[in-house]
Short mmCIF file of C-alpha atoms in Angstrom, two decimals:
data_model
loop_
_atom_site.label_atom_id
_atom_site.label_comp_id
_atom_site.label_asym_id
_atom_site.label_seq_id
_atom_site.Cartn_x
_atom_site.Cartn_y
_atom_site.Cartn_z
CA MET A 1 33.41 -62.16 56.71
CA THR A 2 33.40 -61.35 53.01
CA SER A 3 36.44 -61.85 50.81
CA THR A 4 37.82 -59.47 48.21
CA VAL A 5 36.41 -61.69 45.48
CA ASP A 6 32.92 -61.57 47.02
CA THR A 7 33.11 -57.80 47.32
CA ALA A 8 34.24 -57.51 43.72
CA ALA A 9 31.42 -59.75 42.53
CA ALA A 10 28.91 -57.67 44.42
CA ASP A 11 30.32 -54.50 42.87
CA ALA A 12 30.15 -56.07 39.45
CA SER A 13 26.51 -57.00 39.92
CA ARG A 14 25.74 -53.40 40.86
CA SER A 15 27.56 -51.98 37.82
CA THR A 16 25.27 -49.80 35.78
CA PRO A 17 24.73 -50.85 32.18
CA PRO A 18 24.20 -48.26 29.45
CA SER A 19 20.91 -46.36 29.44
CA GLY A 20 19.42 -48.24 26.49
CA LEU A 21 19.72 -51.55 28.34
CA ILE A 22 18.38 -50.00 31.55
CA ALA A 23 15.16 -49.01 29.83
CA VAL A 24 14.70 -52.48 28.36
CA ALA A 25 15.73 -54.31 31.53
CA ARG A 26 13.31 -52.31 33.70
CA ALA A 27 10.41 -52.71 31.30
CA PRO A 28 7.65 -55.16 32.24
CA GLY A 29 8.12 -58.72 31.08
CA TRP A 30 5.42 -58.48 28.44
CA VAL A 31 7.13 -55.45 26.91
CA ARG A 32 10.43 -57.30 26.56
CA TYR A 33 8.72 -60.31 25.00
CA ALA A 34 6.74 -58.03 22.70
CA LEU A 35 9.94 -56.33 21.53
CA LEU A 36 11.52 -59.73 20.94
CA ALA A 37 8.48 -60.88 18.95
CA VAL A 38 8.53 -57.70 16.84
CA GLY A 39 12.24 -58.14 16.15
CA LEU A 40 11.80 -61.77 15.08
CA ALA A 41 8.81 -60.82 12.92
CA VAL A 42 10.83 -58.09 11.18
CA ALA A 43 13.72 -60.52 10.64
CA ALA A 44 11.35 -63.08 9.10
CA TRP A 45 9.72 -60.46 6.85
CA LEU A 46 12.86 -58.62 5.74
CA PRO A 47 13.65 -60.41 2.43
CA ASN A 48 10.01 -59.97 1.39
CA GLY A 49 10.11 -56.21 1.88
CA LEU A 50 13.64 -55.63 0.57
CA TYR A 51 15.81 -57.03 -2.15
CA PRO A 52 17.02 -60.34 -0.61
CA ALA A 53 20.70 -59.56 -1.21
CA VAL A 54 20.29 -56.32 0.75
CA ALA A 55 18.58 -58.23 3.56
CA VAL A 56 21.55 -60.64 3.69
CA ASP A 57 23.97 -57.70 3.95
CA ILE A 58 21.93 -56.23 6.80
CA LEU A 59 22.26 -59.46 8.78
CA CYS A 60 26.03 -59.62 8.20
CA TRP A 61 26.62 -55.97 9.14
CA ALA A 62 24.36 -56.33 12.17
CA LEU A 63 26.68 -59.02 13.54
CA PHE A 64 29.71 -56.86 12.76
CA ALA A 65 28.19 -53.82 14.49
CA VAL A 66 27.20 -55.82 17.58
CA ALA A 67 30.76 -57.16 17.78
CA VAL A 68 32.19 -53.64 17.67
CA ASP A 69 29.64 -52.42 20.22
CA LEU A 70 30.58 -55.24 22.58
CA LEU A 71 34.06 -53.76 22.66
CA LEU A 72 33.24 -50.06 22.39
CA GLY A 73 30.02 -49.77 24.37
CA PHE A 74 30.67 -52.28 27.13
CA THR A 75 34.45 -52.32 27.49
CA GLY A 76 35.24 -48.75 26.48
CA LEU A 77 37.70 -49.73 23.73
CA MET A 78 37.44 -47.98 20.36
CA SER A 79 38.75 -50.32 17.67
CA PHE A 80 39.55 -49.00 14.20
CA GLY A 81 40.93 -52.36 13.12
CA HIS A 82 38.02 -54.78 13.35
CA ALA A 83 38.10 -55.19 9.58
CA ALA A 84 41.07 -57.49 10.24
CA PHE A 85 38.76 -60.06 11.86
CA TRP A 86 35.85 -59.48 9.49
CA GLY A 87 38.17 -59.84 6.47
CA THR A 88 40.29 -62.71 7.81
CA SER A 89 37.15 -64.72 8.45
CA ALA A 90 35.87 -63.88 4.97
CA TYR A 91 39.07 -65.16 3.35
CA VAL A 92 39.31 -68.29 5.50
CA THR A 93 35.63 -69.05 4.92
CA GLY A 94 36.07 -68.65 1.18
CA LEU A 95 39.18 -70.83 1.07
CA VAL A 96 37.60 -73.58 3.17
CA ALA A 97 34.40 -73.53 1.13
CA ILE A 98 36.26 -73.60 -2.19
CA HIS A 99 39.00 -76.12 -1.44
CA ALA A 100 37.44 -78.34 1.24
CA GLY A 101 33.87 -78.26 -0.06
CA LEU A 102 32.42 -78.16 3.45
CA PRO A 103 28.84 -76.95 4.10
CA PHE A 104 28.88 -73.18 4.44
CA PRO A 105 28.04 -73.15 8.21
CA LEU A 106 31.21 -75.15 8.91
CA ALA A 107 33.22 -72.88 6.61
CA VAL A 108 31.86 -69.82 8.42
CA LEU A 109 32.69 -71.39 11.78
CA ALA A 110 36.24 -72.04 10.59
CA GLY A 111 36.53 -68.41 9.53
CA ALA A 112 35.19 -67.14 12.86
CA LEU A 113 37.65 -69.35 14.76
CA ALA A 114 40.50 -68.02 12.61
CA ALA A 115 39.39 -64.47 13.44
CA ALA A 116 39.35 -65.32 17.15
CA VAL A 117 42.84 -66.84 16.95
CA LEU A 118 44.12 -63.72 15.19
CA ALA A 119 42.49 -61.57 17.87
CA VAL A 120 44.59 -63.17 20.62
CA PRO A 121 48.03 -61.69 19.74
CA ILE A 122 46.56 -58.42 18.46
CA GLY A 123 44.43 -58.02 21.57
CA TYR A 124 47.27 -59.01 23.88
CA LEU A 125 49.34 -56.09 22.61
CA ALA A 126 46.47 -53.63 22.08
CA VAL A 127 44.69 -53.87 25.45
CA LYS A 128 47.78 -52.59 27.20
CA ARG A 129 46.94 -49.22 25.66
CA THR A 130 43.87 -47.04 26.13
CA GLY A 131 42.04 -44.31 24.25
CA ILE A 132 43.44 -43.15 20.95
CA TYR A 133 46.56 -45.29 21.43
CA PHE A 134 44.44 -48.45 21.51
CA ALA A 135 42.60 -47.31 18.37
CA MET A 136 45.86 -46.63 16.54
CA VAL A 137 47.38 -49.99 17.52
CA THR A 138 44.32 -51.87 16.20
CA LEU A 139 44.40 -49.81 13.01
CA ALA A 140 48.10 -50.55 12.51
CA PHE A 141 47.58 -54.30 12.89
CA ALA A 142 44.60 -54.21 10.52
CA GLN A 143 46.72 -52.50 7.88
CA MET A 144 49.37 -55.19 8.34
CA VAL A 145 46.76 -57.88 7.68
CA TYR A 146 45.60 -55.95 4.62
CA TYR A 147 49.19 -55.83 3.32
CA VAL A 148 49.70 -59.57 3.87
CA ALA A 149 46.46 -60.38 2.04
CA ASN A 150 47.46 -58.14 -0.85
CA GLU A 151 50.92 -59.65 -1.19
CA TRP A 152 50.03 -63.31 -0.57
CA ARG A 153 48.54 -63.67 -4.04
CA SER A 154 49.03 -67.44 -4.27
CA VAL A 155 46.39 -67.83 -1.54
CA THR A 156 44.22 -64.70 -1.59
CA GLN A 157 44.50 -63.98 -5.35
CA GLY A 158 45.50 -60.43 -4.44
CA GLU A 159 43.46 -57.71 -6.12
CA ASN A 160 41.45 -60.29 -8.08
CA GLY A 161 39.99 -61.72 -4.90
CA LEU A 162 38.45 -65.12 -4.23
CA GLN A 163 35.72 -65.85 -6.76
CA GLY A 164 33.00 -68.45 -6.86
CA VAL A 165 32.65 -69.09 -3.11
CA PRO A 166 30.09 -71.94 -2.95
CA ARG A 167 26.99 -72.04 -0.78
CA SER A 168 26.91 -75.81 -0.37
CA PHE A 169 24.58 -77.06 2.34
CA PHE A 170 23.91 -80.81 2.18
CA GLY A 171 22.63 -80.69 -1.38
CA LEU A 172 20.17 -77.83 -0.92
CA ASP A 173 20.00 -75.19 -3.64
CA LEU A 174 20.84 -71.86 -2.00
CA THR A 175 21.82 -69.92 -5.09
CA ASP A 176 18.74 -67.74 -4.63
CA ASP A 177 19.45 -65.00 -2.07
CA TYR A 178 15.91 -65.34 -0.75
CA PHE A 179 16.47 -68.90 0.46
CA PHE A 180 20.04 -68.18 1.53
CA TYR A 181 18.73 -65.44 3.84
CA TYR A 182 16.62 -67.92 5.79
CA ALA A 183 19.52 -70.38 5.85
CA ILE A 184 21.82 -67.90 7.61
CA LEU A 185 19.16 -66.31 9.83
CA PRO A 186 19.53 -68.95 12.62
CA ILE A 187 23.32 -68.40 12.64
CA VAL A 188 22.87 -64.64 12.97
CA LEU A 189 20.29 -65.06 15.74
CA LEU A 190 22.67 -67.36 17.61
CA GLY A 191 25.43 -64.75 17.28
CA LEU A 192 23.16 -61.99 18.57
CA ALA A 193 21.94 -64.22 21.42
CA ALA A 194 25.57 -64.94 22.37
CA ALA A 195 26.33 -61.20 22.46
CA TRP A 196 23.22 -60.59 24.60
CA ARG A 197 24.25 -63.36 26.99
CA ILE A 198 27.78 -61.99 27.29
CA VAL A 199 26.48 -58.52 28.14
CA HIS A 200 23.99 -59.80 30.73
CA SER A 201 26.38 -62.25 32.40
CA PRO A 202 28.56 -61.47 35.45
CA PHE A 203 31.43 -61.24 32.97
CA GLY A 204 29.57 -58.49 31.11
CA ARG A 205 28.94 -56.60 34.34
CA VAL A 206 32.64 -56.71 35.10
CA LEU A 207 33.37 -55.31 31.64
CA VAL A 208 31.05 -52.37 32.34
CA GLY A 209 32.81 -51.81 35.67
CA ILE A 210 36.20 -51.83 33.92
CA ARG A 211 34.88 -49.40 31.34
CA ASP A 212 33.63 -46.98 34.01
CA ASN A 213 36.53 -47.20 36.43
CA PRO A 214 39.43 -49.51 35.50
CA ALA A 215 41.55 -48.39 38.45
CA ARG A 216 38.84 -49.39 40.92
CA ALA A 217 38.28 -52.71 39.16
CA ARG A 218 42.01 -53.38 39.38
CA ALA A 219 42.03 -52.45 43.07
CA LEU A 220 39.21 -54.93 43.69
CA GLY A 221 41.38 -57.71 42.32
CA TYR A 222 40.15 -58.05 38.75
CA PRO A 223 42.79 -58.83 36.10
CA VAL A 224 41.72 -55.94 33.88
CA HIS A 225 43.93 -56.79 30.92
CA ARG A 226 42.74 -60.39 30.92
CA TYR A 227 39.09 -59.30 30.89
CA LYS A 228 39.76 -56.84 28.07
CA LEU A 229 41.60 -59.49 26.08
CA THR A 230 38.73 -61.95 26.52
CA ALA A 231 36.24 -59.32 25.37
CA PHE A 232 38.48 -58.53 22.41
CA VAL A 233 38.63 -62.18 21.33
CA LEU A 234 34.87 -62.67 21.74
CA SER A 235 34.28 -59.53 19.71
CA GLY A 236 36.63 -60.81 17.02
CA PHE A 237 34.77 -64.13 16.89
CA ILE A 238 31.36 -62.48 16.44
CA ALA A 239 32.79 -60.13 13.81
CA GLY A 240 34.22 -63.22 12.12
CA LEU A 241 30.78 -64.82 11.97
CA GLY A 242 29.51 -61.77 10.11
CA GLY A 243 32.52 -61.68 7.80
CA GLY A 244 32.20 -65.35 6.89
CA LEU A 245 28.51 -65.00 6.10
CA PHE A 246 29.30 -61.89 4.06
CA ALA A 247 31.80 -63.87 1.96
CA VAL A 248 29.36 -66.70 1.28
CA GLY A 249 26.54 -64.24 0.66
CA HIS A 250 28.49 -62.36 -2.00
CA ARG A 251 30.27 -65.51 -3.25
CA PHE A 252 33.30 -63.27 -3.62
CA VAL A 253 36.00 -61.95 -1.28
CA SER A 254 38.01 -58.85 -2.16
CA LEU A 255 40.58 -56.73 -0.35
CA ASP A 256 37.82 -54.27 0.55
CA VAL A 257 36.81 -56.51 3.46
CA LEU A 258 40.17 -55.73 5.08
CA HIS A 259 40.33 -52.03 4.29
CA TRP A 260 40.33 -49.49 7.12
CA THR A 261 37.16 -47.90 5.72
CA THR A 262 35.31 -51.12 6.57
CA SER A 263 36.26 -50.67 10.23
CA GLY A 264 35.21 -47.03 10.05
CA LYS A 265 31.83 -47.95 8.59
CA ALA A 266 31.23 -50.39 11.44
CA VAL A 267 31.96 -47.66 14.00
CA ILE A 268 29.58 -45.29 12.20
CA VAL A 269 26.86 -47.95 12.27
CA VAL A 270 27.31 -48.42 16.03
CA VAL A 271 27.30 -44.69 16.82
CA LEU A 272 24.27 -44.17 14.59
CA GLY A 273 22.28 -46.89 16.34
CA GLY A 274 23.56 -46.11 19.82
CA ILE A 275 26.76 -47.02 21.64
CA GLY A 276 26.28 -49.50 24.44
CA THR A 277 22.74 -50.46 23.42
CA LEU A 278 23.66 -53.67 21.57
CA TRP A 279 20.52 -53.66 19.43
CA GLY A 280 21.34 -50.17 18.22
CA GLY A 281 23.98 -51.78 16.03
CA VAL A 282 21.30 -53.92 14.37
CA LEU A 283 19.15 -50.84 13.73
CA GLY A 284 22.13 -48.84 12.48
CA ALA A 285 23.12 -51.65 10.11
CA GLY A 286 19.64 -51.73 8.63
CA ILE A 287 19.60 -47.97 8.09
CA VAL A 288 23.09 -47.66 6.60
CA VAL A 289 22.90 -50.69 4.30
CA ARG A 290 19.42 -49.77 3.06
CA LEU A 291 20.43 -46.16 2.51
CA GLU A 292 23.55 -47.13 0.57
CA ASP A 293 21.52 -49.50 -1.59
CA TRP A 294 18.88 -46.86 -2.32
CA LEU A 295 21.47 -44.22 -3.18
CA SER A 296 23.43 -46.55 -5.46
CA PHE A 297 20.30 -47.53 -7.41
CA SER A 298 19.31 -43.88 -7.73
CA GLY A 299 22.62 -43.18 -9.49
CA PHE A 300 24.03 -40.99 -6.71
CA GLU A 301 27.80 -41.46 -6.52
CA ALA A 302 28.78 -39.49 -3.39
CA ILE A 303 27.19 -42.00 -1.01
CA GLY A 304 29.76 -41.30 1.70
CA LEU A 305 28.74 -37.65 1.71
CA VAL A 306 25.13 -38.50 2.56
CA THR A 307 25.91 -41.17 5.15
CA GLY A 308 28.55 -38.91 6.73
CA GLY A 309 26.07 -36.03 6.90
CA ILE A 310 23.46 -38.23 8.57
CA PHE A 311 26.11 -39.45 10.99
CA VAL A 312 27.00 -35.88 11.99
CA LEU A 313 23.31 -34.99 12.32
CA VAL A 314 22.64 -37.93 14.61
CA VAL A 315 25.69 -37.19 16.76
CA VAL A 316 24.55 -33.56 17.17
CA LEU A 317 20.83 -34.18 17.75
CA PHE A 318 20.81 -37.68 19.26
CA ARG A 319 23.87 -37.98 21.46
CA ARG A 320 22.94 -41.53 22.47
CA GLY A 321 22.16 -42.70 18.94
CA ILE A 322 18.73 -43.59 17.61
CA TRP A 323 18.07 -46.64 19.78
CA GLY A 324 19.64 -45.10 22.87
CA SER A 325 17.65 -41.86 22.52
CA VAL A 326 14.35 -43.68 22.04
CA ALA A 327 15.07 -45.96 25.01
CA ALA A 328 16.00 -42.99 27.21
CA LEU A 329 12.79 -41.19 26.18
CA ALA A 330 10.72 -44.26 27.03
CA GLN A 331 12.45 -44.46 30.40
CA ARG A 332 11.64 -40.83 31.20
CA LEU A 333 8.00 -41.24 30.18
CA ALA A 334 7.68 -44.35 32.33
CA ALA A 335 9.22 -42.48 35.31
CA ARG A 336 6.72 -39.63 34.96
CA ARG A 337 3.76 -42.02 34.97
CA ARG A 338 4.92 -43.44 38.29
#
């Protein structure tokens, strides 16, 4: 005789992940390993094909986008306030690196933990709302954090920002962005691997079930708010990893990291790559950061106009985003061959 918990677990295991993950999950093993090898090869080559500072930004924004997608694509929660965690981690990382002189990985970890701690009270209040109300609550809290950072000038230096964030790492010289890229690459890969593991765990399956039908998940005995809060905190931690690396990478932290436009950019990156595909956020980050860099060097000032136009075009023509549309096409072609 099966219990309610067993039934719920079985339902969770049968929950359907987003289409992009279906295509990858159903692909033969060699295809998955080939995609992984290609991704690692591209990551290793990136600072050789692009300006190293741009490559560093792509890694940081990829983590941020994956964190947002973990919440939006797999839990069904649209956050317009994730800049609070990205920016809080950036400030804490900068302060720890400047005043404590710790190696930058430890400073980044401290920043990510601070972001996760901040996500607990914000998430506790926000997850009780859904839809646009959840988005507005997260935005309101993010603006509060922005205000505190702006007014607490004795710590954050206000509009001047934190300057001269060191890249200390056991005596190694990481002033060159090229070498710094390879120093942070393992941290980014660990963050992406953690996000992948969360999505493919029983916990991740439950999140998808809550996203699709929260009333049914609640009826099966799942504490829906607790699961949402846990996802919110995990998302804040991963976003904090990206924010801390961004601070060390730029060696400067300004109020822009907490501005609402930073949260909006992260959402655009996720939608562009593909909601609920996880790796779509990585692809979207590469496209947006590279495009912004190219436009800025070409002297074009209305960068937001171009990126916004591309965003609208993708939403109209590729409803699942770039990665999601390609994965869905591959799935259809594979089905026809059978």
